[in-house]
Amino acid sequence: MVRIDPHEHGAALFDLDGVLTDTASVHRAAWKRLFDQYLAGRAERPGPFTEEDYLCHVDGRPRDDGVRAFLGSRGIDLPAGSPSDLPGRETLVGLGKLKDRYFRDAVGAHGARVLDGAVELVTSLRARRVRTAVVSASRNCALVLDGAGITGLFDVSVDGVVAAELGLRGKPDPATYLEAARRLGCAPRRSAVLEDAAVGVRAGRAGGFGLVIGVATAADPGSLRDSGADVVVRSLREVAVVGASPCEG
C-alpha cells in the first residue's frame, strides 16, 4: 500500500484518462480508428496503429503533438494546419479534430466510467485538507469529468484548453503540472503527482514534485519506473491517505 501523508504533501495532482477514468481506452480506440483509416489511404500502406504506437507516440501528449509524433514514426510529415481546418483535413489539426470527433461521439454515447478507487481516494484526500487538481492534455477534460459525475471533487483543472490559452507546453514538459500547483498554492516539492503515462511521469519528475506515483492501468510498470516514478501501483485502491495537515507552500 502506498501512502500519501498530508504532513508531507498538501496537494495531489491527477492525470485524467487512465488514472481517474477509463477513457484512456476510448482515446486508444479513437486514435486507432483515425490512423488505420488514414494509413489505409496511403500509397505505401504502412502497417496499422498498434498499442505500442499509442504508448510510445500518443499517450499523454497534446492532440496535435500525438498526430505529429506517430506520423513522424512512419516517415510521414504533414503541415500543421490552422484552427479553421475541418475534421479530416490532411493536416495535424485536421486529423486531430477528426480523432476528437470520434472520442466525443463515444463518450456521448456511452459516458465515462470512473476507475476503481478513484472517488474513494480523492474524497479521503479532501477530507484531510489535501487540495486536488486534474492535469490533462485533453481538451475534453470538462466533458469527461461531467460525464463521470466527478467535477466537484477537484479544486483546480488544468487541461488542454487552459494550456492552449496560456501557451503551456504539453507533457513531458512539466508546465501544466507546475501551473496546477501554483493555482493550488502548494509548492511542487509538497505535491504528489499521479500518472499513468510515461510522458506524464517524466513531467512530474522534471517539475521537482515531491512524490510521483505511476498508475499502471495500461502501461508497463517498468516503463513508469524507468521514467522516474517513485512507486508504481496497479490501481488507486493501492493508495491510502494517513494523517491530516493543511497545505503550506
PDB file of C-alpha atoms in Angstrom:
ATOM      1  CA  MET A   1       0.000   0.000   0.000  1.00  0.00           C
ATOM      2  CA  VAL A   2       1.355   3.439  -0.997  1.00  0.00           C
ATOM      3  CA  ARG A   3       0.689   6.236   1.498  1.00  0.00           C
ATOM      4  CA  ILE A   4       0.171   9.945   0.924  1.00  0.00           C
ATOM      5  CA  ASP A   5       0.895  11.834   4.139  1.00  0.00           C
ATOM      6  CA  PRO A   6      -0.694  15.317   4.284  1.00  0.00           C
ATOM      7  CA  HIS A   7       2.117  16.392   6.626  1.00  0.00           C
ATOM      8  CA  GLU A   8       4.435  15.968   3.632  1.00  0.00           C
ATOM      9  CA  HIS A   9       2.130  16.513   0.657  1.00  0.00           C
ATOM     10  CA  GLY A  10      -0.583  19.165   0.757  1.00  0.00           C
ATOM     11  CA  ALA A  11      -1.759  18.727  -2.840  1.00  0.00           C
ATOM     12  CA  ALA A  12      -2.464  15.788  -5.149  1.00  0.00           C
ATOM     13  CA  LEU A  13      -2.423  16.307  -8.923  1.00  0.00           C
ATOM     14  CA  PHE A  14      -4.151  13.637 -11.003  1.00  0.00           C
ATOM     15  CA  ASP A  15      -3.957  12.840 -14.676  1.00  0.00           C
ATOM     16  CA  LEU A  16      -7.430  12.082 -16.030  1.00  0.00           C
ATOM     17  CA  ASP A  17      -7.506   9.326 -18.644  1.00  0.00           C
ATOM     18  CA  GLY A  18      -6.294   6.033 -17.222  1.00  0.00           C
ATOM     19  CA  VAL A  19      -5.953   7.359 -13.661  1.00  0.00           C
ATOM     20  CA  LEU A  20      -9.393   8.686 -12.729  1.00  0.00           C
ATOM     21  CA  THR A  21     -11.490   7.416 -15.626  1.00  0.00           C
ATOM     22  CA  ASP A  22     -11.410   4.544 -18.092  1.00  0.00           C
ATOM     23  CA  THR A  23     -11.446   6.961 -21.021  1.00  0.00           C
ATOM     24  CA  ALA A  24      -7.880   6.001 -21.936  1.00  0.00           C
ATOM     25  CA  SER A  25      -9.420   3.002 -23.703  1.00  0.00           C
ATOM     26  CA  VAL A  26     -11.822   5.334 -25.524  1.00  0.00           C
ATOM     27  CA  HIS A  27      -8.893   7.506 -26.612  1.00  0.00           C
ATOM     28  CA  ARG A  28      -6.990   4.446 -27.856  1.00  0.00           C
ATOM     29  CA  ALA A  29      -9.970   3.304 -29.902  1.00  0.00           C
ATOM     30  CA  ALA A  30     -10.458   6.793 -31.394  1.00  0.00           C
ATOM     31  CA  TRP A  31      -6.759   7.074 -32.300  1.00  0.00           C
ATOM     32  CA  LYS A  32      -6.757   3.623 -33.879  1.00  0.00           C
ATOM     33  CA  ARG A  33      -9.859   4.392 -35.921  1.00  0.00           C
ATOM     34  CA  LEU A  34      -8.302   7.647 -37.152  1.00  0.00           C
ATOM     35  CA  PHE A  35      -4.855   6.319 -38.032  1.00  0.00           C
ATOM     36  CA  ASP A  36      -5.954   2.993 -39.515  1.00  0.00           C
ATOM     37  CA  GLN A  37      -8.328   4.825 -41.842  1.00  0.00           C
ATOM     38  CA  TYR A  38      -5.686   7.395 -42.779  1.00  0.00           C
ATOM     39  CA  LEU A  39      -2.866   4.888 -43.327  1.00  0.00           C
ATOM     40  CA  ALA A  40      -5.109   2.666 -45.462  1.00  0.00           C
ATOM     41  CA  GLY A  41      -5.370   5.519 -47.945  1.00  0.00           C
ATOM     42  CA  ARG A  42      -1.598   5.999 -48.264  1.00  0.00           C
ATOM     43  CA  ALA A  43       0.093   4.594 -51.357  1.00  0.00           C
ATOM     44  CA  GLU A  44       2.866   2.993 -49.299  1.00  0.00           C
ATOM     45  CA  ARG A  45       0.278   1.323 -46.996  1.00  0.00           C
ATOM     46  CA  PRO A  46       2.224   1.438 -43.697  1.00  0.00           C
ATOM     47  CA  GLY A  47       1.124  -1.066 -41.048  1.00  0.00           C
ATOM     48  CA  PRO A  48      -1.806  -0.433 -38.675  1.00  0.00           C
ATOM     49  CA  PHE A  49      -1.719   1.633 -35.498  1.00  0.00           C
ATOM     50  CA  THR A  50      -0.751  -0.557 -32.530  1.00  0.00           C
ATOM     51  CA  GLU A  51      -0.896  -0.488 -28.734  1.00  0.00           C
ATOM     52  CA  GLU A  52       2.864   0.150 -28.730  1.00  0.00           C
ATOM     53  CA  ASP A  53       2.314   3.128 -31.057  1.00  0.00           C
ATOM     54  CA  TYR A  54      -0.237   4.533 -28.642  1.00  0.00           C
ATOM     55  CA  LEU A  55       2.046   4.235 -25.624  1.00  0.00           C
ATOM     56  CA  CYS A  56       5.180   5.492 -27.411  1.00  0.00           C
ATOM     57  CA  HIS A  57       3.820   8.337 -29.502  1.00  0.00           C
ATOM     58  CA  VAL A  58       0.348   9.424 -28.354  1.00  0.00           C
ATOM     59  CA  ASP A  59      -0.409   8.637 -24.715  1.00  0.00           C
ATOM     60  CA  GLY A  60      -0.419  11.752 -22.513  1.00  0.00           C
ATOM     61  CA  ARG A  61       0.548  14.185 -25.270  1.00  0.00           C
ATOM     62  CA  PRO A  62      -1.458  17.138 -26.626  1.00  0.00           C
ATOM     63  CA  ARG A  63      -3.518  16.013 -29.605  1.00  0.00           C
ATOM     64  CA  ASP A  64      -1.547  17.693 -32.411  1.00  0.00           C
ATOM     65  CA  ASP A  65       1.732  16.528 -30.857  1.00  0.00           C
ATOM     66  CA  GLY A  66       0.400  12.974 -30.875  1.00  0.00           C
ATOM     67  CA  VAL A  67      -0.514  13.175 -34.569  1.00  0.00           C
ATOM     68  CA  ARG A  68       2.928  14.584 -35.385  1.00  0.00           C
ATOM     69  CA  ALA A  69       4.815  12.034 -33.313  1.00  0.00           C
ATOM     70  CA  PHE A  70       3.004   8.982 -34.679  1.00  0.00           C
ATOM     71  CA  LEU A  71       3.067  10.020 -38.327  1.00  0.00           C
ATOM     72  CA  GLY A  72       6.715  11.006 -37.941  1.00  0.00           C
ATOM     73  CA  SER A  73       7.449   7.460 -36.731  1.00  0.00           C
ATOM     74  CA  ARG A  74       6.086   6.249 -40.089  1.00  0.00           C
ATOM     75  CA  GLY A  75       8.067   8.813 -42.084  1.00  0.00           C
ATOM     76  CA  ILE A  76       5.018  10.980 -42.812  1.00  0.00           C
ATOM     77  CA  ASP A  77       5.345  14.764 -42.494  1.00  0.00           C
ATOM     78  CA  LEU A  78       2.166  16.841 -42.676  1.00  0.00           C
ATOM     79  CA  PRO A  79       1.674  20.608 -42.366  1.00  0.00           C
ATOM     80  CA  ALA A  80       0.483  21.849 -39.004  1.00  0.00           C
ATOM     81  CA  GLY A  81      -2.668  23.398 -40.423  1.00  0.00           C
ATOM     82  CA  SER A  82      -4.778  26.086 -38.768  1.00  0.00           C
ATOM     83  CA  PRO A  83      -7.604  26.247 -36.203  1.00  0.00           C
ATOM     84  CA  SER A  84     -10.083  26.683 -39.066  1.00  0.00           C
ATOM     85  CA  ASP A  85      -9.245  23.275 -40.588  1.00  0.00           C
ATOM     86  CA  LEU A  86     -12.235  20.956 -40.790  1.00  0.00           C
ATOM     87  CA  PRO A  87     -12.071  17.483 -39.197  1.00  0.00           C
ATOM     88  CA  GLY A  88     -10.309  15.076 -41.532  1.00  0.00           C
ATOM     89  CA  ARG A  89      -8.287  17.628 -43.469  1.00  0.00           C
ATOM     90  CA  GLU A  90      -4.789  16.278 -44.159  1.00  0.00           C
ATOM     91  CA  THR A  91      -3.034  18.435 -41.570  1.00  0.00           C
ATOM     92  CA  LEU A  92      -2.068  17.842 -37.956  1.00  0.00           C
ATOM     93  CA  VAL A  93      -5.016  19.966 -36.829  1.00  0.00           C
ATOM     94  CA  GLY A  94      -7.484  18.375 -39.250  1.00  0.00           C
ATOM     95  CA  LEU A  95      -6.629  14.809 -38.295  1.00  0.00           C
ATOM     96  CA  GLY A  96      -6.580  15.760 -34.619  1.00  0.00           C
ATOM     97  CA  LYS A  97     -10.068  17.228 -34.909  1.00  0.00           C
ATOM     98  CA  LEU A  98     -11.355  14.034 -36.525  1.00  0.00           C
ATOM     99  CA  LYS A  99      -9.930  11.973 -33.658  1.00  0.00           C
ATOM    100  CA  ASP A 100     -11.611  14.399 -31.256  1.00  0.00           C
ATOM    101  CA  ARG A 101     -14.943  13.869 -33.009  1.00  0.00           C
ATOM    102  CA  TYR A 102     -14.620  10.104 -32.671  1.00  0.00           C
ATOM    103  CA  PHE A 103     -13.791  10.456 -28.980  1.00  0.00           C
ATOM    104  CA  ARG A 104     -16.626  12.856 -28.175  1.00  0.00           C
ATOM    105  CA  ASP A 105     -19.124  10.677 -30.040  1.00  0.00           C
ATOM    106  CA  ALA A 106     -18.066   7.656 -27.993  1.00  0.00           C
ATOM    107  CA  VAL A 107     -18.260   9.487 -24.644  1.00  0.00           C
ATOM    108  CA  GLY A 108     -21.610  10.985 -25.606  1.00  0.00           C
ATOM    109  CA  ALA A 109     -22.984   7.553 -26.440  1.00  0.00           C
ATOM    110  CA  HIS A 110     -21.504   5.542 -23.573  1.00  0.00           C
ATOM    111  CA  GLY A 111     -20.436   8.023 -20.856  1.00  0.00           C
ATOM    112  CA  ALA A 112     -17.211   7.825 -18.860  1.00  0.00           C
ATOM    113  CA  ARG A 113     -16.520   5.118 -16.267  1.00  0.00           C
ATOM    114  CA  VAL A 114     -14.707   6.086 -13.081  1.00  0.00           C
ATOM    115  CA  LEU A 115     -11.864   3.704 -12.256  1.00  0.00           C
ATOM    116  CA  ASP A 116     -11.890   1.670  -9.065  1.00  0.00           C
ATOM    117  CA  GLY A 117     -10.636   3.547  -6.031  1.00  0.00           C
ATOM    118  CA  ALA A 118     -10.616   6.990  -7.654  1.00  0.00           C
ATOM    119  CA  VAL A 119     -13.566   8.567  -5.849  1.00  0.00           C
ATOM    120  CA  GLU A 120     -12.585   6.995  -2.531  1.00  0.00           C
ATOM    121  CA  LEU A 121      -9.000   8.290  -2.753  1.00  0.00           C
ATOM    122  CA  VAL A 122      -9.911  11.831  -3.813  1.00  0.00           C
ATOM    123  CA  THR A 123     -12.634  12.026  -1.138  1.00  0.00           C
ATOM    124  CA  SER A 124     -10.170  10.827   1.501  1.00  0.00           C
ATOM    125  CA  LEU A 125      -7.590  13.402   0.421  1.00  0.00           C
ATOM    126  CA  ARG A 126     -10.086  16.241   0.567  1.00  0.00           C
ATOM    127  CA  ALA A 127     -11.333  15.122   3.989  1.00  0.00           C
ATOM    128  CA  ARG A 128      -7.770  15.544   5.211  1.00  0.00           C
ATOM    129  CA  ARG A 129      -7.444  19.017   3.667  1.00  0.00           C
ATOM    130  CA  VAL A 130      -5.251  17.922   0.768  1.00  0.00           C
ATOM    131  CA  ARG A 131      -6.020  20.054  -2.272  1.00  0.00           C
ATOM    132  CA  THR A 132      -6.779  18.286  -5.536  1.00  0.00           C
ATOM    133  CA  ALA A 133      -6.322  19.034  -9.232  1.00  0.00           C
ATOM    134  CA  VAL A 134      -6.822  17.377 -12.595  1.00  0.00           C
ATOM    135  CA  VAL A 135      -3.986  17.894 -15.079  1.00  0.00           C
ATOM    136  CA  SER A 136      -4.763  16.563 -18.545  1.00  0.00           C
ATOM    137  CA  ALA A 137      -3.652  17.191 -22.110  1.00  0.00           C
ATOM    138  CA  SER A 138      -7.247  16.566 -23.199  1.00  0.00           C
ATOM    139  CA  ARG A 139      -9.424  19.431 -24.364  1.00  0.00           C
ATOM    140  CA  ASN A 140     -12.375  17.248 -23.415  1.00  0.00           C
ATOM    141  CA  CYS A 141     -11.480  17.146 -19.731  1.00  0.00           C
ATOM    142  CA  ALA A 142     -14.617  19.020 -18.633  1.00  0.00           C
ATOM    143  CA  LEU A 143     -16.799  16.744 -20.785  1.00  0.00           C
ATOM    144  CA  VAL A 144     -15.288  13.621 -19.222  1.00  0.00           C
ATOM    145  CA  LEU A 145     -15.436  14.912 -15.636  1.00  0.00           C
ATOM    146  CA  ASP A 146     -19.066  15.874 -16.103  1.00  0.00           C
ATOM    147  CA  GLY A 147     -19.925  12.583 -17.785  1.00  0.00           C
ATOM    148  CA  ALA A 148     -18.305  10.694 -14.929  1.00  0.00           C
ATOM    149  CA  GLY A 149     -20.000  12.867 -12.280  1.00  0.00           C
ATOM    150  CA  ILE A 150     -16.757  13.844 -10.514  1.00  0.00           C
ATOM    151  CA  THR A 151     -16.323  17.518 -11.442  1.00  0.00           C
ATOM    152  CA  GLY A 152     -16.930  18.710  -7.872  1.00  0.00           C
ATOM    153  CA  LEU A 153     -14.100  16.612  -6.433  1.00  0.00           C
ATOM    154  CA  PHE A 154     -11.338  18.902  -7.746  1.00  0.00           C
ATOM    155  CA  ASP A 155     -10.254  22.379  -6.714  1.00  0.00           C
ATOM    156  CA  VAL A 156      -8.421  23.076  -9.975  1.00  0.00           C
ATOM    157  CA  SER A 157      -8.416  21.792 -13.553  1.00  0.00           C
ATOM    158  CA  VAL A 158      -5.555  22.469 -15.961  1.00  0.00           C
ATOM    159  CA  ASP A 159      -6.460  20.839 -19.261  1.00  0.00           C
ATOM    160  CA  GLY A 160      -5.718  21.207 -22.959  1.00  0.00           C
ATOM    161  CA  VAL A 161      -7.930  24.289 -23.190  1.00  0.00           C
ATOM    162  CA  VAL A 162      -6.098  26.052 -20.360  1.00  0.00           C
ATOM    163  CA  ALA A 163      -2.728  25.002 -21.773  1.00  0.00           C
ATOM    164  CA  ALA A 164      -3.590  26.496 -25.160  1.00  0.00           C
ATOM    165  CA  GLU A 165      -4.848  29.739 -23.612  1.00  0.00           C
ATOM    166  CA  LEU A 166      -1.654  30.154 -21.557  1.00  0.00           C
ATOM    167  CA  GLY A 167       0.753  28.798 -24.155  1.00  0.00           C
ATOM    168  CA  LEU A 168       1.890  25.984 -21.847  1.00  0.00           C
ATOM    169  CA  ARG A 169       3.936  23.172 -23.347  1.00  0.00           C
ATOM    170  CA  GLY A 170       2.484  19.696 -23.017  1.00  0.00           C
ATOM    171  CA  LYS A 171       3.869  16.709 -21.156  1.00  0.00           C
ATOM    172  CA  PRO A 172       6.702  15.622 -20.769  1.00  0.00           C
ATOM    173  CA  ASP A 173       7.279  19.332 -20.093  1.00  0.00           C
ATOM    174  CA  PRO A 174       6.128  19.970 -16.504  1.00  0.00           C
ATOM    175  CA  ALA A 175       4.430  23.309 -17.314  1.00  0.00           C
ATOM    176  CA  THR A 176       0.827  22.128 -16.830  1.00  0.00           C
ATOM    177  CA  TYR A 177       1.610  20.406 -13.539  1.00  0.00           C
ATOM    178  CA  LEU A 178       3.506  23.452 -12.300  1.00  0.00           C
ATOM    179  CA  GLU A 179       0.552  25.677 -13.225  1.00  0.00           C
ATOM    180  CA  ALA A 180      -1.830  23.421 -11.287  1.00  0.00           C
ATOM    181  CA  ALA A 181       0.422  23.505  -8.214  1.00  0.00           C
ATOM    182  CA  ARG A 182       0.626  27.296  -8.494  1.00  0.00           C
ATOM    183  CA  ARG A 183      -3.158  27.588  -8.622  1.00  0.00           C
ATOM    184  CA  LEU A 184      -3.474  25.319  -5.595  1.00  0.00           C
ATOM    185  CA  GLY A 185      -0.936  27.437  -3.713  1.00  0.00           C
ATOM    186  CA  CYS A 186       1.223  24.431  -2.919  1.00  0.00           C
ATOM    187  CA  ALA A 187       4.918  24.084  -3.802  1.00  0.00           C
ATOM    188  CA  PRO A 188       5.818  21.219  -6.163  1.00  0.00           C
ATOM    189  CA  ARG A 189       8.062  19.640  -3.517  1.00  0.00           C
ATOM    190  CA  ARG A 190       4.959  19.332  -1.283  1.00  0.00           C
ATOM    191  CA  SER A 191       2.720  17.976  -4.039  1.00  0.00           C
ATOM    192  CA  ALA A 192       2.074  14.441  -5.314  1.00  0.00           C
ATOM    193  CA  VAL A 193       1.551  13.579  -8.990  1.00  0.00           C
ATOM    194  CA  LEU A 194      -0.444  10.501 -10.051  1.00  0.00           C
ATOM    195  CA  GLU A 195       0.115   9.499 -13.693  1.00  0.00           C
ATOM    196  CA  ASP A 196      -0.416   6.505 -15.990  1.00  0.00           C
ATOM    197  CA  ALA A 197       1.678   7.736 -18.939  1.00  0.00           C
ATOM    198  CA  ALA A 198       5.461   7.696 -19.196  1.00  0.00           C
ATOM    199  CA  VAL A 199       5.483  11.274 -20.505  1.00  0.00           C
ATOM    200  CA  GLY A 200       3.395  12.383 -17.519  1.00  0.00           C
ATOM    201  CA  VAL A 201       5.714  10.662 -15.067  1.00  0.00           C
ATOM    202  CA  ARG A 202       8.671  12.408 -16.721  1.00  0.00           C
ATOM    203  CA  ALA A 203       6.804  15.713 -16.365  1.00  0.00           C
ATOM    204  CA  GLY A 204       6.272  15.110 -12.657  1.00  0.00           C
ATOM    205  CA  ARG A 205       9.923  14.263 -12.142  1.00  0.00           C
ATOM    206  CA  ALA A 206      11.154  17.228 -14.223  1.00  0.00           C
ATOM    207  CA  GLY A 207       8.908  19.579 -12.228  1.00  0.00           C
ATOM    208  CA  GLY A 208      10.539  18.648  -8.934  1.00  0.00           C
ATOM    209  CA  PHE A 209       7.374  17.165  -7.407  1.00  0.00           C
ATOM    210  CA  GLY A 210       7.796  15.533  -4.035  1.00  0.00           C
ATOM    211  CA  LEU A 211       6.067  12.266  -4.919  1.00  0.00           C
ATOM    212  CA  VAL A 212       5.395  10.796  -8.366  1.00  0.00           C
ATOM    213  CA  ILE A 213       3.100   7.764  -8.386  1.00  0.00           C
ATOM    214  CA  GLY A 214       2.862   5.729 -11.563  1.00  0.00           C
ATOM    215  CA  VAL A 215      -0.560   4.144 -12.099  1.00  0.00           C
ATOM    216  CA  ALA A 216      -0.094   1.134 -14.373  1.00  0.00           C
ATOM    217  CA  THR A 217      -3.668   0.624 -15.533  1.00  0.00           C
ATOM    218  CA  ALA A 218      -2.412   0.012 -19.088  1.00  0.00           C
ATOM    219  CA  ALA A 219       1.271   0.927 -19.271  1.00  0.00           C
ATOM    220  CA  ASP A 220       4.132  -1.404 -18.441  1.00  0.00           C
ATOM    221  CA  PRO A 221       5.087  -0.765 -14.789  1.00  0.00           C
ATOM    222  CA  GLY A 222       8.744  -0.925 -15.744  1.00  0.00           C
ATOM    223  CA  SER A 223       8.365   1.932 -18.213  1.00  0.00           C
ATOM    224  CA  LEU A 224       6.832   4.109 -15.480  1.00  0.00           C
ATOM    225  CA  ARG A 225       9.666   3.287 -13.094  1.00  0.00           C
ATOM    226  CA  ASP A 226      12.246   3.947 -15.802  1.00  0.00           C
ATOM    227  CA  SER A 227      10.581   7.319 -16.467  1.00  0.00           C
ATOM    228  CA  GLY A 228      11.101   8.368 -12.855  1.00  0.00           C
ATOM    229  CA  ALA A 229       8.104   7.175 -10.818  1.00  0.00           C
ATOM    230  CA  ASP A 230       8.915   6.870  -7.109  1.00  0.00           C
ATOM    231  CA  VAL A 231       6.474   3.986  -6.843  1.00  0.00           C
ATOM    232  CA  VAL A 232       4.079   2.182  -9.213  1.00  0.00           C
ATOM    233  CA  VAL A 233       0.608   0.814  -8.410  1.00  0.00           C
ATOM    234  CA  ARG A 234      -1.922  -1.066 -10.500  1.00  0.00           C
ATOM    235  CA  SER A 235      -4.942   0.783  -9.103  1.00  0.00           C
ATOM    236  CA  LEU A 236      -5.743   3.785  -6.942  1.00  0.00           C
ATOM    237  CA  ARG A 237      -7.081   1.265  -4.424  1.00  0.00           C
ATOM    238  CA  GLU A 238      -3.422   0.707  -3.571  1.00  0.00           C
ATOM    239  CA  VAL A 239      -3.005   4.341  -2.442  1.00  0.00           C
ATOM    240  CA  ALA A 240      -4.033   5.378   1.089  1.00  0.00           C
ATOM    241  CA  VAL A 241      -4.039   8.693   2.987  1.00  0.00           C
ATOM    242  CA  VAL A 242      -2.660   8.988   6.507  1.00  0.00           C
ATOM    243  CA  GLY A 243      -2.612  11.949   8.913  1.00  0.00           C
ATOM    244  CA  ALA A 244      -4.119  15.389   8.444  1.00  0.00           C
ATOM    245  CA  SER A 245      -2.492  18.733   7.697  1.00  0.00           C
ATOM    246  CA  PRO A 246      -3.256  21.847   5.630  1.00  0.00           C
ATOM    247  CA  CYS A 247      -1.015  22.734   2.710  1.00  0.00           C
ATOM    248  CA  GLU A 248       1.776  25.131   3.456  1.00  0.00           C
ATOM    249  CA  GLY A 249       3.570  26.337   0.329  1.00  0.00           C
TER     250      GLY A 249
END
